[in-house]
Each structure stands twice: as structure tokens, then as C-alpha cells.
CSV table of C-alpha atoms in Angstrom, one decimal:
chain,number,residue,atom,x,y,z
A,28,MET,CA,0.0,0.0,0.0
A,29,SER,CA,1.6,3.3,-1.1
A,30,ALA,CA,1.3,6.6,0.6
A,31,ALA,CA,-0.9,9.2,-1.0
A,32,PRO,CA,1.1,11.4,-3.4
A,33,ILE,CA,2.0,14.9,-2.2
A,34,PRO,CA,0.5,17.5,-4.6
A,35,GLU,CA,2.9,19.8,-6.5
A,36,ILE,CA,2.9,23.3,-5.1
A,37,SER,CA,0.7,25.4,-7.4
A,38,SER,CA,2.0,28.4,-9.2
A,39,PRO,CA,1.6,31.6,-7.1
A,40,PRO,CA,-0.9,34.1,-8.3
A,41,GLY,CA,0.2,37.2,-10.3
A,42,ARG,CA,1.7,37.8,-13.6
A,43,ALA,CA,4.6,35.7,-14.8
A,44,PRO,CA,7.9,37.6,-15.0
A,45,SER,CA,8.8,39.2,-18.3
A,46,PRO,CA,11.1,37.1,-20.6
A,47,ARG,CA,14.1,39.4,-19.7
A,48,ALA,CA,13.4,39.1,-16.0
A,49,ALA,CA,13.0,35.3,-16.3
A,50,VAL,CA,16.4,35.0,-18.0
A,51,ALA,CA,18.0,37.3,-15.4
A,52,MET,CA,16.6,35.2,-12.5
A,53,PHE,CA,17.6,31.9,-14.3
A,54,GLY,CA,21.1,33.4,-14.7
A,55,LEU,CA,21.3,33.9,-10.9
A,56,LEU,CA,20.3,30.2,-10.4
A,57,LEU,CA,23.0,29.2,-12.9
A,58,LEU,CA,25.6,31.3,-11.0
A,59,ALA,CA,24.6,29.4,-7.8
A,60,TYR,CA,25.1,26.1,-9.7
A,61,ALA,CA,28.5,27.3,-10.9
A,62,VAL,CA,29.5,27.7,-7.2
A,63,ASN,CA,28.3,24.2,-6.6
A,64,ALA,CA,30.9,23.1,-9.2
A,65,MET,CA,33.5,25.3,-7.6
A,66,ASP,CA,33.0,23.6,-4.3
A,67,ARG,CA,33.0,20.2,-5.8
A,68,MET,CA,36.1,20.6,-7.9
A,69,VAL,CA,38.4,22.5,-5.5
A,70,PHE,CA,38.6,19.8,-2.8
A,71,PRO,CA,40.7,17.4,-4.9
A,72,VAL,CA,43.2,20.2,-5.6
A,73,LEU,CA,43.7,20.6,-1.8
A,74,LEU,CA,44.1,16.9,-1.0
A,75,VAL,CA,47.9,17.0,-0.7
A,76,GLU,CA,47.6,19.6,2.0
A,77,VAL,CA,44.7,17.8,3.7
A,78,ARG,CA,46.6,14.5,3.7
A,79,GLY,CA,49.7,16.2,5.1
A,80,GLU,CA,47.7,17.7,8.0
A,81,TYR,CA,45.5,14.8,8.9
A,82,GLY,CA,47.8,11.9,7.9
A,83,PHE,CA,45.2,10.3,5.6
A,84,SER,CA,46.2,7.4,3.4
A,85,LEU,CA,45.9,7.8,-0.3
A,86,GLU,CA,42.8,5.6,-0.3
A,87,ALA,CA,41.2,7.6,2.6
A,88,ALA,CA,41.9,10.9,0.8
A,89,GLY,CA,40.4,9.5,-2.4
A,90,LEU,CA,37.3,8.6,-0.6
A,91,GLN,CA,37.0,12.1,0.9
A,92,ALA,CA,37.3,13.5,-2.6
A,93,THR,CA,34.6,11.4,-4.2
A,94,VAL,CA,32.2,10.6,-1.4
A,95,PHE,CA,30.1,13.6,-2.3
A,96,ALA,CA,28.6,11.4,-5.0
A,97,LEU,CA,27.1,9.2,-2.4
A,98,GLY,CA,25.4,12.2,-0.8
A,99,MET,CA,24.1,13.3,-4.3
A,100,GLY,CA,22.8,9.8,-5.1
A,101,LEU,CA,21.0,9.4,-1.7
A,102,ALA,CA,19.4,12.9,-1.9
A,103,GLY,CA,18.4,12.8,-5.6
A,104,LEU,CA,15.0,11.1,-5.2
A,105,PRO,CA,14.1,12.9,-2.0
A,106,ALA,CA,14.8,16.2,-3.8
A,107,GLY,CA,11.5,15.7,-5.6
A,108,TRP,CA,9.7,15.5,-2.2
A,109,PHE,CA,11.4,18.7,-1.0
A,110,GLN,CA,10.3,20.5,-4.2
A,111,ARG,CA,6.7,19.5,-3.8
A,112,THR,CA,6.7,20.3,-0.1
A,113,LEU,CA,8.8,23.5,0.2
A,114,GLY,CA,8.7,24.7,-3.4
A,115,ARG,CA,11.5,24.9,-5.9
A,116,ARG,CA,13.0,28.2,-4.8
A,117,HIS,CA,13.2,27.2,-1.2
A,118,THR,CA,14.7,23.8,-2.2
A,119,ILE,CA,17.4,25.6,-4.3
A,120,VAL,CA,18.2,27.9,-1.3
A,121,LEU,CA,18.2,25.0,1.1
A,122,GLY,CA,20.6,23.0,-1.1
A,123,THR,CA,22.9,25.9,-1.7
A,124,LEU,CA,23.1,26.7,2.0
A,125,ALA,CA,23.7,23.0,2.8
A,126,PHE,CA,26.6,22.5,0.5
A,127,SER,CA,28.1,25.9,1.2
A,128,LEU,CA,28.0,25.5,5.0
A,129,ALA,CA,29.3,21.9,4.7
A,130,THR,CA,32.2,23.2,2.6
A,131,ALA,CA,33.0,25.7,5.3
A,132,LEU,CA,32.6,23.3,8.1
A,133,THR,CA,35.0,20.9,6.5
A,134,THR,CA,37.7,23.3,7.6
A,135,VAL,CA,37.0,22.6,11.3
A,136,SER,CA,37.1,18.8,10.9
A,137,VAL,CA,38.7,16.9,13.8
A,138,GLY,CA,39.5,13.8,11.8
A,139,PHE,CA,38.4,11.4,9.1
A,140,THR,CA,34.8,10.7,10.3
A,141,ASP,CA,33.5,14.2,10.7
A,142,MET,CA,35.2,15.3,7.5
A,143,LEU,CA,33.4,12.5,5.7
A,144,LEU,CA,30.1,13.6,7.1
A,145,TRP,CA,30.6,17.2,5.8
A,146,ARG,CA,31.6,15.8,2.4
A,147,VAL,CA,28.4,13.6,2.2
A,148,LEU,CA,26.2,16.6,3.4
A,149,SER,CA,27.9,18.7,0.7
A,150,GLY,CA,26.8,16.2,-1.9
A,151,ALA,CA,23.3,16.0,-0.6
A,152,GLY,CA,23.0,19.8,-0.8
A,153,GLU,CA,24.3,19.8,-4.3
A,154,ALA,CA,21.6,17.2,-5.3
A,155,LEU,CA,18.8,19.3,-3.9
A,156,GLN,CA,20.0,22.3,-5.8
A,157,LEU,CA,20.7,20.5,-9.1
A,158,ALA,CA,17.4,18.6,-9.2
A,159,ALA,CA,15.4,21.8,-8.4
A,160,ILE,CA,17.2,23.9,-11.0
A,161,ILE,CA,16.6,21.2,-13.7
A,162,THR,CA,12.9,21.3,-12.8
A,163,VAL,CA,12.8,25.1,-13.0
A,164,ALA,CA,14.7,25.0,-16.4
A,165,SER,CA,12.2,22.4,-17.7
A,166,ASN,CA,9.0,24.2,-16.5
A,167,ALA,CA,10.0,27.9,-17.0
A,168,PHE,CA,11.2,27.4,-20.6
A,169,PRO,CA,8.9,24.6,-21.8
A,170,ALA,CA,9.4,25.1,-25.5
A,171,ARG,CA,13.2,25.1,-25.0
A,172,ARG,CA,13.6,22.6,-22.2
A,173,GLY,CA,16.7,20.9,-23.7
A,174,MET,CA,18.6,24.1,-24.2
A,175,ALA,CA,17.7,25.4,-20.8
A,176,ILE,CA,19.0,22.1,-19.2
A,177,GLY,CA,22.1,22.3,-21.4
A,178,SER,CA,22.8,25.8,-20.0
A,179,VAL,CA,22.8,24.3,-16.5
A,180,ASN,CA,25.6,22.0,-17.5
A,181,THR,CA,27.5,24.9,-19.1
A,182,ALA,CA,27.3,26.7,-15.7
A,183,PHE,CA,28.9,23.7,-14.1
A,184,ALA,CA,31.7,23.8,-16.7
A,185,VAL,CA,32.4,27.4,-15.8
A,186,GLY,CA,32.5,26.6,-12.1
A,187,SER,CA,34.7,23.6,-12.7
A,188,ILE,CA,37.3,25.7,-14.4
A,189,ILE,CA,37.1,28.7,-12.0
A,190,GLY,CA,37.0,26.5,-8.8
A,191,PRO,CA,40.5,24.8,-9.0
A,192,ALA,CA,42.2,27.9,-10.5
A,193,LEU,CA,40.9,30.4,-7.9
A,194,GLY,CA,41.4,27.8,-5.2
A,195,SER,CA,45.0,27.4,-6.1
A,196,VAL,CA,45.5,31.2,-5.9
A,197,LEU,CA,43.8,31.4,-2.5
A,198,LEU,CA,45.8,28.4,-1.3
A,199,GLU,CA,49.1,30.0,-2.3
A,200,GLY,CA,48.1,33.5,-1.2
A,201,TYR,CA,46.9,32.5,2.3
A,202,GLY,CA,49.1,29.4,2.8
A,203,THR,CA,46.3,27.2,4.0
A,204,TRP,CA,43.8,24.9,2.3
A,205,ARG,CA,41.1,26.3,4.5
A,206,ALA,CA,41.1,29.7,2.6
A,207,PRO,CA,39.3,28.5,-0.6
A,208,MET,CA,36.9,26.3,1.3
A,209,LEU,CA,35.8,29.2,3.5
A,210,ALA,CA,35.7,31.7,0.6
A,211,TYR,CA,33.5,29.4,-1.5
A,212,GLY,CA,31.3,28.7,1.4
A,213,ALA,CA,30.7,32.4,2.0
A,214,ILE,CA,30.0,33.0,-1.7
A,215,GLY,CA,27.4,30.2,-1.7
A,216,VAL,CA,25.6,31.6,1.4
A,217,ALA,CA,25.6,35.1,-0.2
A,218,LEU,CA,24.0,33.6,-3.4
A,219,ALA,CA,21.4,31.7,-1.4
A,220,LEU,CA,20.3,35.0,0.2
A,221,ALA,CA,20.4,36.7,-3.2
A,222,ILE,CA,18.1,34.0,-4.6
A,223,MET,CA,15.6,34.6,-1.7
A,224,VAL,CA,15.5,38.3,-2.4
A,225,LEU,CA,15.8,38.5,-6.2
A,226,VAL,CA,14.2,35.4,-7.6
A,227,SER,CA,10.4,35.4,-7.7
A,228,PRO,CA,8.3,32.3,-6.9
A,229,ARG,CA,6.3,33.3,-10.0
A,230,PHE,CA,9.3,32.2,-12.0
A,231,THR,CA,10.5,29.2,-10.1
A,232,GLU,CA,7.1,27.7,-9.3
A,233,THR,CA,5.8,28.2,-12.9
A,234,ASP,CA,4.2,25.1,-14.5
A,235,PRO,CA,3.9,24.8,-18.3
A,236,GLU,CA,0.1,24.7,-18.0
A,237,THR,CA,0.2,28.2,-16.6
A,238,ALA,CA,2.8,29.6,-19.0
A,239,SER,CA,2.7,30.4,-22.6
A,240,ALA,CA,3.0,26.8,-23.7
A,241,VAL,CA,0.9,23.7,-22.8
A,242,HIS,CA,2.8,20.6,-21.5
A,243,ALA,CA,0.9,17.6,-22.9
A,244,GLY,CA,1.5,13.8,-22.7
A,245,GLY,CA,4.3,12.0,-20.8
A,246,ALA,CA,4.1,9.1,-18.4
A,247,ALA,CA,2.1,9.4,-15.2
A,248,SER,CA,4.6,7.3,-13.3
A,249,LEU,CA,8.4,6.9,-13.1
A,250,LEU,CA,7.9,3.2,-13.4
A,251,ALA,CA,6.7,3.5,-17.0
A,252,ARG,CA,8.8,2.2,-19.9
A,253,ASN,CA,10.4,5.4,-21.0
A,254,PRO,CA,11.5,6.9,-17.7
A,255,LEU,CA,12.7,3.5,-16.4
A,256,THR,CA,14.7,2.8,-19.6
A,257,LEU,CA,16.2,6.3,-19.4
A,258,ALA,CA,17.1,5.7,-15.7
A,259,VAL,CA,19.1,2.6,-16.7
A,260,ILE,CA,20.8,4.4,-19.6
A,261,THR,CA,21.7,7.2,-17.1
A,262,ALA,CA,23.2,4.8,-14.6
A,263,LEU,CA,25.2,3.1,-17.3
A,264,PHE,CA,26.5,6.6,-18.4
A,265,GLY,CA,27.4,7.4,-14.8
A,266,LEU,CA,29.5,4.2,-14.7
A,267,THR,CA,31.2,5.1,-18.0
A,268,ASP,CA,31.8,8.8,-17.6
A,269,PHE,CA,33.0,8.8,-14.0
A,270,ALA,CA,35.4,5.9,-14.8
A,271,PHE,CA,36.9,8.2,-17.4
A,272,ILE,CA,36.8,11.3,-15.1
A,273,GLY,CA,38.4,9.4,-12.2
A,274,LEU,CA,41.1,7.4,-13.8
A,275,TYR,CA,41.9,8.6,-17.4
A,276,ALA,CA,44.6,11.0,-16.0
A,277,SER,CA,46.2,8.0,-14.2
A,278,TYR,CA,46.2,6.1,-17.5
A,279,LEU,CA,48.0,9.0,-19.2
A,280,ARG,CA,50.6,9.2,-16.6
A,281,GLU,CA,51.2,5.6,-15.7
A,282,GLN,CA,50.6,3.9,-19.0
A,283,LEU,CA,51.5,6.5,-21.6
A,284,HIS,CA,54.1,8.3,-19.4
A,285,PHE,CA,52.7,11.8,-19.8
A,286,SER,CA,53.9,14.5,-17.4
A,287,ALA,CA,51.5,15.9,-14.8
A,288,GLY,CA,51.2,19.1,-16.9
A,289,GLU,CA,50.5,17.2,-20.1
A,290,ALA,CA,47.9,14.9,-18.5
A,291,GLY,CA,46.2,18.0,-16.9
A,292,PHE,CA,46.0,19.7,-20.3
A,293,VAL,CA,44.6,16.6,-22.1
A,294,VAL,CA,42.0,15.9,-19.4
A,295,GLY,CA,41.0,19.6,-19.3
A,296,LEU,CA,40.0,19.4,-22.9
A,297,SER,CA,37.3,16.9,-22.1
A,298,GLY,CA,35.9,19.4,-19.5
A,299,LEU,CA,36.2,22.3,-22.0
A,300,ALA,CA,33.8,20.4,-24.3
A,301,ALA,CA,31.0,20.8,-21.7
A,302,PHE,CA,30.6,24.4,-23.0
A,303,ALA,CA,28.8,22.9,-26.0
A,304,SER,CA,26.0,21.7,-23.7
A,305,PRO,CA,23.4,24.2,-25.1
A,306,LEU,CA,24.0,22.6,-28.5
A,307,GLY,CA,23.3,19.3,-27.0
A,308,GLY,CA,20.1,20.7,-25.5
A,309,LEU,CA,19.1,22.1,-28.9
A,310,LEU,CA,19.4,18.6,-30.3
A,311,VAL,CA,17.3,17.2,-27.5
A,312,ASP,CA,14.5,19.8,-28.4
A,313,ARG,CA,14.6,18.7,-32.0
A,314,LEU,CA,15.5,15.0,-32.4
A,315,SER,CA,14.0,11.7,-31.5
A,316,PRO,CA,15.3,10.4,-28.1
A,317,ARG,CA,15.8,7.0,-29.7
A,318,VAL,CA,18.0,8.4,-32.4
A,319,LEU,CA,20.0,11.0,-30.4
A,320,ILE,CA,20.7,8.8,-27.3
A,321,MET,CA,21.9,6.0,-29.6
A,322,ALA,CA,24.1,8.3,-31.6
A,323,LEU,CA,25.6,10.0,-28.6
A,324,ASN,CA,26.4,6.7,-26.7
A,325,LEU,CA,28.0,5.3,-29.8
A,326,GLY,CA,30.1,8.5,-30.0
A,327,VAL,CA,31.3,7.9,-26.5
A,328,ALA,CA,32.1,4.3,-27.2
A,329,LEU,CA,34.1,5.2,-30.3
A,330,CYS,CA,36.1,7.9,-28.5
A,331,GLY,CA,36.7,5.5,-25.6
A,332,ALA,CA,38.1,2.9,-28.0
A,333,ALA,CA,40.2,5.5,-29.7
A,334,LEU,CA,41.7,6.7,-26.4
A,335,PHE,CA,42.6,3.3,-25.1
A,336,LEU,CA,43.4,1.5,-28.4
A,337,GLY,CA,44.9,4.3,-30.4
A,338,PRO,CA,48.4,5.8,-30.3
A,339,GLY,CA,49.7,7.5,-27.1
A,340,THR,CA,50.6,10.7,-28.8
A,341,MET,CA,49.7,14.1,-27.3
A,342,THR,CA,47.8,15.1,-30.4
A,343,TRP,CA,45.7,11.9,-30.7
A,344,GLN,CA,44.8,11.8,-27.0
A,345,SER,CA,44.0,15.5,-27.0
A,346,VAL,CA,41.6,15.3,-29.9
A,347,PHE,CA,39.7,12.3,-28.6
A,348,SER,CA,39.6,13.5,-25.1
A,349,PHE,CA,37.9,16.6,-26.3
A,350,LEU,CA,35.5,14.6,-28.5
A,351,PHE,CA,34.8,12.3,-25.5
A,352,GLY,CA,33.8,15.3,-23.4
A,353,LEU,CA,31.7,16.5,-26.3
A,354,PHE,CA,29.7,13.3,-26.7
A,355,ALA,CA,29.6,12.6,-22.9
A,356,SER,CA,29.2,15.9,-21.0
A,357,SER,CA,27.5,18.0,-23.7
A,358,GLY,CA,25.8,15.0,-25.2
A,359,VAL,CA,24.6,12.0,-23.1
A,360,TYR,CA,24.5,13.9,-19.8
A,361,VAL,CA,22.3,16.7,-21.3
A,362,ALA,CA,20.2,14.2,-23.3
A,363,ALA,CA,19.5,11.9,-20.3
A,364,ALA,CA,18.4,14.8,-18.1
A,365,GLY,CA,16.4,16.5,-20.9
A,366,TYR,CA,14.6,13.3,-22.0
A,367,LEU,CA,13.9,12.1,-18.5
A,368,VAL,CA,11.9,15.2,-17.7
A,369,LYS,CA,10.2,15.0,-21.1
A,370,SER,CA,9.3,11.3,-20.5
A,371,VAL,CA,6.8,12.2,-17.7
A,372,ASN,CA,3.8,14.4,-17.4
A,373,GLY,CA,4.0,17.9,-15.7
A,374,GLU,CA,3.2,16.5,-12.2
A,375,ASN,CA,6.2,14.2,-12.3
A,376,VAL,CA,8.9,16.6,-13.6
A,377,SER,CA,10.5,17.1,-10.2
A,378,ARG,CA,10.6,13.4,-9.5
A,379,ALA,CA,12.2,12.7,-12.9
A,380,ALA,CA,14.9,15.4,-12.2
A,381,GLY,CA,15.6,13.7,-8.8
A,382,MET,CA,15.8,10.3,-10.5
A,383,PHE,CA,18.3,11.6,-13.0
A,384,VAL,CA,20.6,12.9,-10.1
A,385,THR,CA,20.3,9.6,-8.2
A,386,CYS,CA,21.0,7.4,-11.2
A,387,VAL,CA,24.1,9.4,-12.3
A,388,TYR,CA,25.7,9.8,-8.9
A,389,VAL,CA,24.9,6.5,-7.3
A,390,ALA,CA,26.7,5.0,-10.4
A,391,ALA,CA,29.5,7.6,-10.1
A,392,GLY,CA,30.1,6.6,-6.5
A,393,VAL,CA,31.1,3.1,-7.5
A,394,ALA,CA,32.5,3.8,-11.1
A,395,GLY,CA,36.1,4.4,-10.0
A,396,LEU,CA,36.2,1.4,-7.7
A,397,LEU,CA,34.8,-0.9,-10.5
A,398,PHE,CA,37.1,0.5,-13.1
A,399,SER,CA,40.3,0.3,-10.9
A,400,SER,CA,39.4,-3.3,-10.1
A,401,LEU,CA,39.0,-4.1,-13.7
A,402,VAL,CA,42.4,-2.4,-14.5
A,403,THR,CA,44.1,-4.4,-11.8
A,404,ALA,CA,42.5,-7.7,-13.0
A,405,THR,CA,42.8,-7.2,-16.8
A,406,GLY,CA,44.9,-4.2,-17.7
A,407,TRP,CA,43.9,-0.7,-18.9
A,408,THR,CA,42.8,-1.7,-22.4
A,409,THR,CA,40.5,-4.5,-21.5
A,410,ALA,CA,39.0,-2.6,-18.6
A,411,ALA,CA,38.2,0.3,-20.9
A,412,MET,CA,36.7,-1.9,-23.5
A,413,VAL,CA,34.4,-3.4,-20.9
A,414,GLN,CA,33.4,-0.4,-18.8
A,415,ILE,CA,33.7,2.6,-21.0
A,416,VAL,CA,33.1,1.1,-24.5
A,417,GLY,CA,30.9,-1.8,-23.6
A,418,LEU,CA,28.5,0.0,-21.3
A,419,SER,CA,28.2,2.9,-23.8
A,420,VAL,CA,27.2,0.4,-26.5
A,421,LEU,CA,24.7,-1.2,-24.1
A,422,GLY,CA,23.2,2.3,-23.5
A,423,ALA,CA,22.9,2.8,-27.2
A,424,ALA,CA,21.1,-0.5,-27.6
A,425,LEU,CA,18.7,0.3,-24.8
A,426,ALA,CA,17.7,3.5,-26.7
A,427,LEU,CA,15.8,1.1,-29.1
A,428,VAL,CA,13.4,0.3,-26.2
A,429,LEU,CA,12.3,3.9,-26.0
A,430,ARG,CA,8.9,4.9,-27.4
A,431,PRO,CA,9.3,8.5,-28.8
A,432,HIS,CA,5.5,9.1,-29.3
A,433,LEU,CA,4.9,8.7,-25.6
A,434,PHE,CA,7.1,11.6,-24.6
A,435,SER,CA,5.5,14.9,-23.5
A,436,THR,CA,5.3,17.8,-25.9
A,437,THR,CA,4.6,21.5,-25.7
A,438,THR,CA,2.2,23.5,-27.8
A,439,ARG,CA,1.9,27.3,-27.8
A,440,HIS,CA,-1.2,29.1,-26.6
A,441,HIS,CA,-3.1,31.0,-29.3
């Protein structure tokens, strides 16, 4: 016997914001998400100093760097409940405050256990913020949902570049790893307050039925064929992408003997490709999910094969690292999020956004462990063929299960 569903908070009365005001408010939400990325990406840069102070082993430090994914995965599905109970704006503010305060509180950790707690809480806050922003992007811009969600990923790319760079400057300038953590925490708190003051509920709580476009169709349950299939595809992508993110640099240095600087440059190209996310979103708005998800997953598989089977030259690895990021970060990630919210009706958009976050980050939490175990057992090439190439091909095949005519659509009011 299931509990009665909690109704979605209805749109507040009053006129919807003008298009210019809506874009400005969405821009503030994207800025807050960029700080999310800054928080997440700066901690690995500080691990050497953290290990030196606390005496963590390499394994313990690695867990501290990646355990945020566990927090994100656990909080993804409950994020839908928070949105329906508190509203999207308050959920974004709560998530932003949670990961910002957890980032700051990491600096007063006594040891391994309490630091781990702050890292998990940071991930949980990130999940609340991300799921709610995806819901806002989908509902506030119903005719351009894919592009709006793609811009969210672009904001993450901006933060992931600024975070480590500014963090290194603050680390060197103040001589302590705590400086960037405290600074980013303060920025996040300030943005949470700005969202409360400057972002109208008439924007964040808008539903397509009350906007200038009508949201029609889509599954009435997350357990329907399309959302469930997309959930599996998303989890497979998490296992693929985070294996690459976590260990490709080690492959370059240990197997191909790249210097740290060379490896950093090549890996950075894959992150740079995330700036094409709005293009991926445009394709989501225009192409069949079956066709696009199959093509993008096959692109990831081909690039993975090229990276681990091809020559170990700087040029070859650079080109295919960039293309991998293009197909993965700007492609499959955006398509999975965009099509998941399109696979359900308007009442289930927040749940679908939470499912996306959970599927990606639960998989991310075990991707590195699985890949490193495969590398130890079979070597780099075989491990990559199984986890990066093989799971991408499986994701492409699963796209054939999708039923495009059952996805939701938007039509303009006349």
C-alpha cells in the first residue's frame, strides 16, 4: 500500500515575469550552480595539504574527494519531495546553504569521520540544488527545455574551471587549504540569500500549463517504460563517464608516461567540451530520443576505443579527449536529463529530475572502484573496452526500447 502522493505546489498568483526578468533570474540560479561546481572541484586540488595535516592514506583521501557522489545519489530522489513540499525556490536555497555550510565546516574537521560527514552533506545539498534547477529549467522554458537544461551543464563547466584555478590562488596566497573552502562557502551563502531576495516564486514555481505553452503527454509514473529505460541508460552513463573522469589521468601518466602538466591539459580538454551543452540541448529539443541517445552513446564508445586502443601521442589523446567530453558531457548527460523530464507528465517533472541525479551519482560513487578493479585484473585496455566502451554500446542499444511518441510535448497558446 503506497502513501498518498504529495501534490505539487501550485504556481503563485500574479503575472509571470517578463522574458528578460526570467532570463536574469535563471542566470542567478546558474551562478549558484557554478558555485556548486567550484565547491566540488576545488577539494581534490587541496588533497595534498589535507593529507599532510590529517595523515590520511591515499585511499582515505580519495574517498573524501569522491564521497560527495554518495550524498548526491542518496538525496536525488528525496529532492522531488522537497520541491513538492517546500517549493523549488526554497529547495534551491536549502541545497545551496547545505553544500556551502558543509564546505566551510570541512575546515574545522577533527578527523576522518566528521570530514566524511561534511563531504556527504555537501553532496546532498548539491543534489537538492541541481534537481530543483533542472525542474525550473524544464518548467520555466517549456518550449526550449533541452537548451535550458544544457545551459545548466554549461554553468557547471564554468565553475569547474574557476574552482580549481581560484582555489590554487587562494591556497598560495593565504598558505592554507582552508582559505578557498571558507571563501567558496561564503560565496554560496551570499548567493542563497540573493536568490531569496531577487528570484520570484512566479518564476521558479511556474508550471507549463500556466505559462505560454501547454505541456501535454508523458508518463504518469516513473515506473513506465520510457522513464525506467532512461534511468538505466543514465546509470550506465554514470559508470562510464566517472570511470573516465576518475582514472583517465592516471592512464595517461602511468601507461602513456605523460607528465602531470601534459595529463592535466589533455584531461582539461574533455571538460572544456562541456561548454557545448546548449548545442546538446538544442538537439534534445529537435531530435527523437531513440536516435539521439543511440548516436551519442556510440560516439562515447568510439572515443573511448580511440583513447585506449589508439596511439599514445599528445595530439591523438587531446583530440579524442575533447571529443569524448563533447559526446559525454555535452551529449549524453544533457540528453539523459532532458529526455527524463520529457518522459513524464507535468506532475512528475521534479521526480524525474531527482531520478536523474540519483542514477548518475549512485553510479558515479562506484564507477572508480569498479574501473580500478578491472584495471588491476585485466589491464587498462580490457578494462576500458568493458566499462567505457561496452557500457556505452549497451546504453545505445537500450535506446531502441524507448517509445518516442509517448514523450511529453509542448504547444503554444493561441
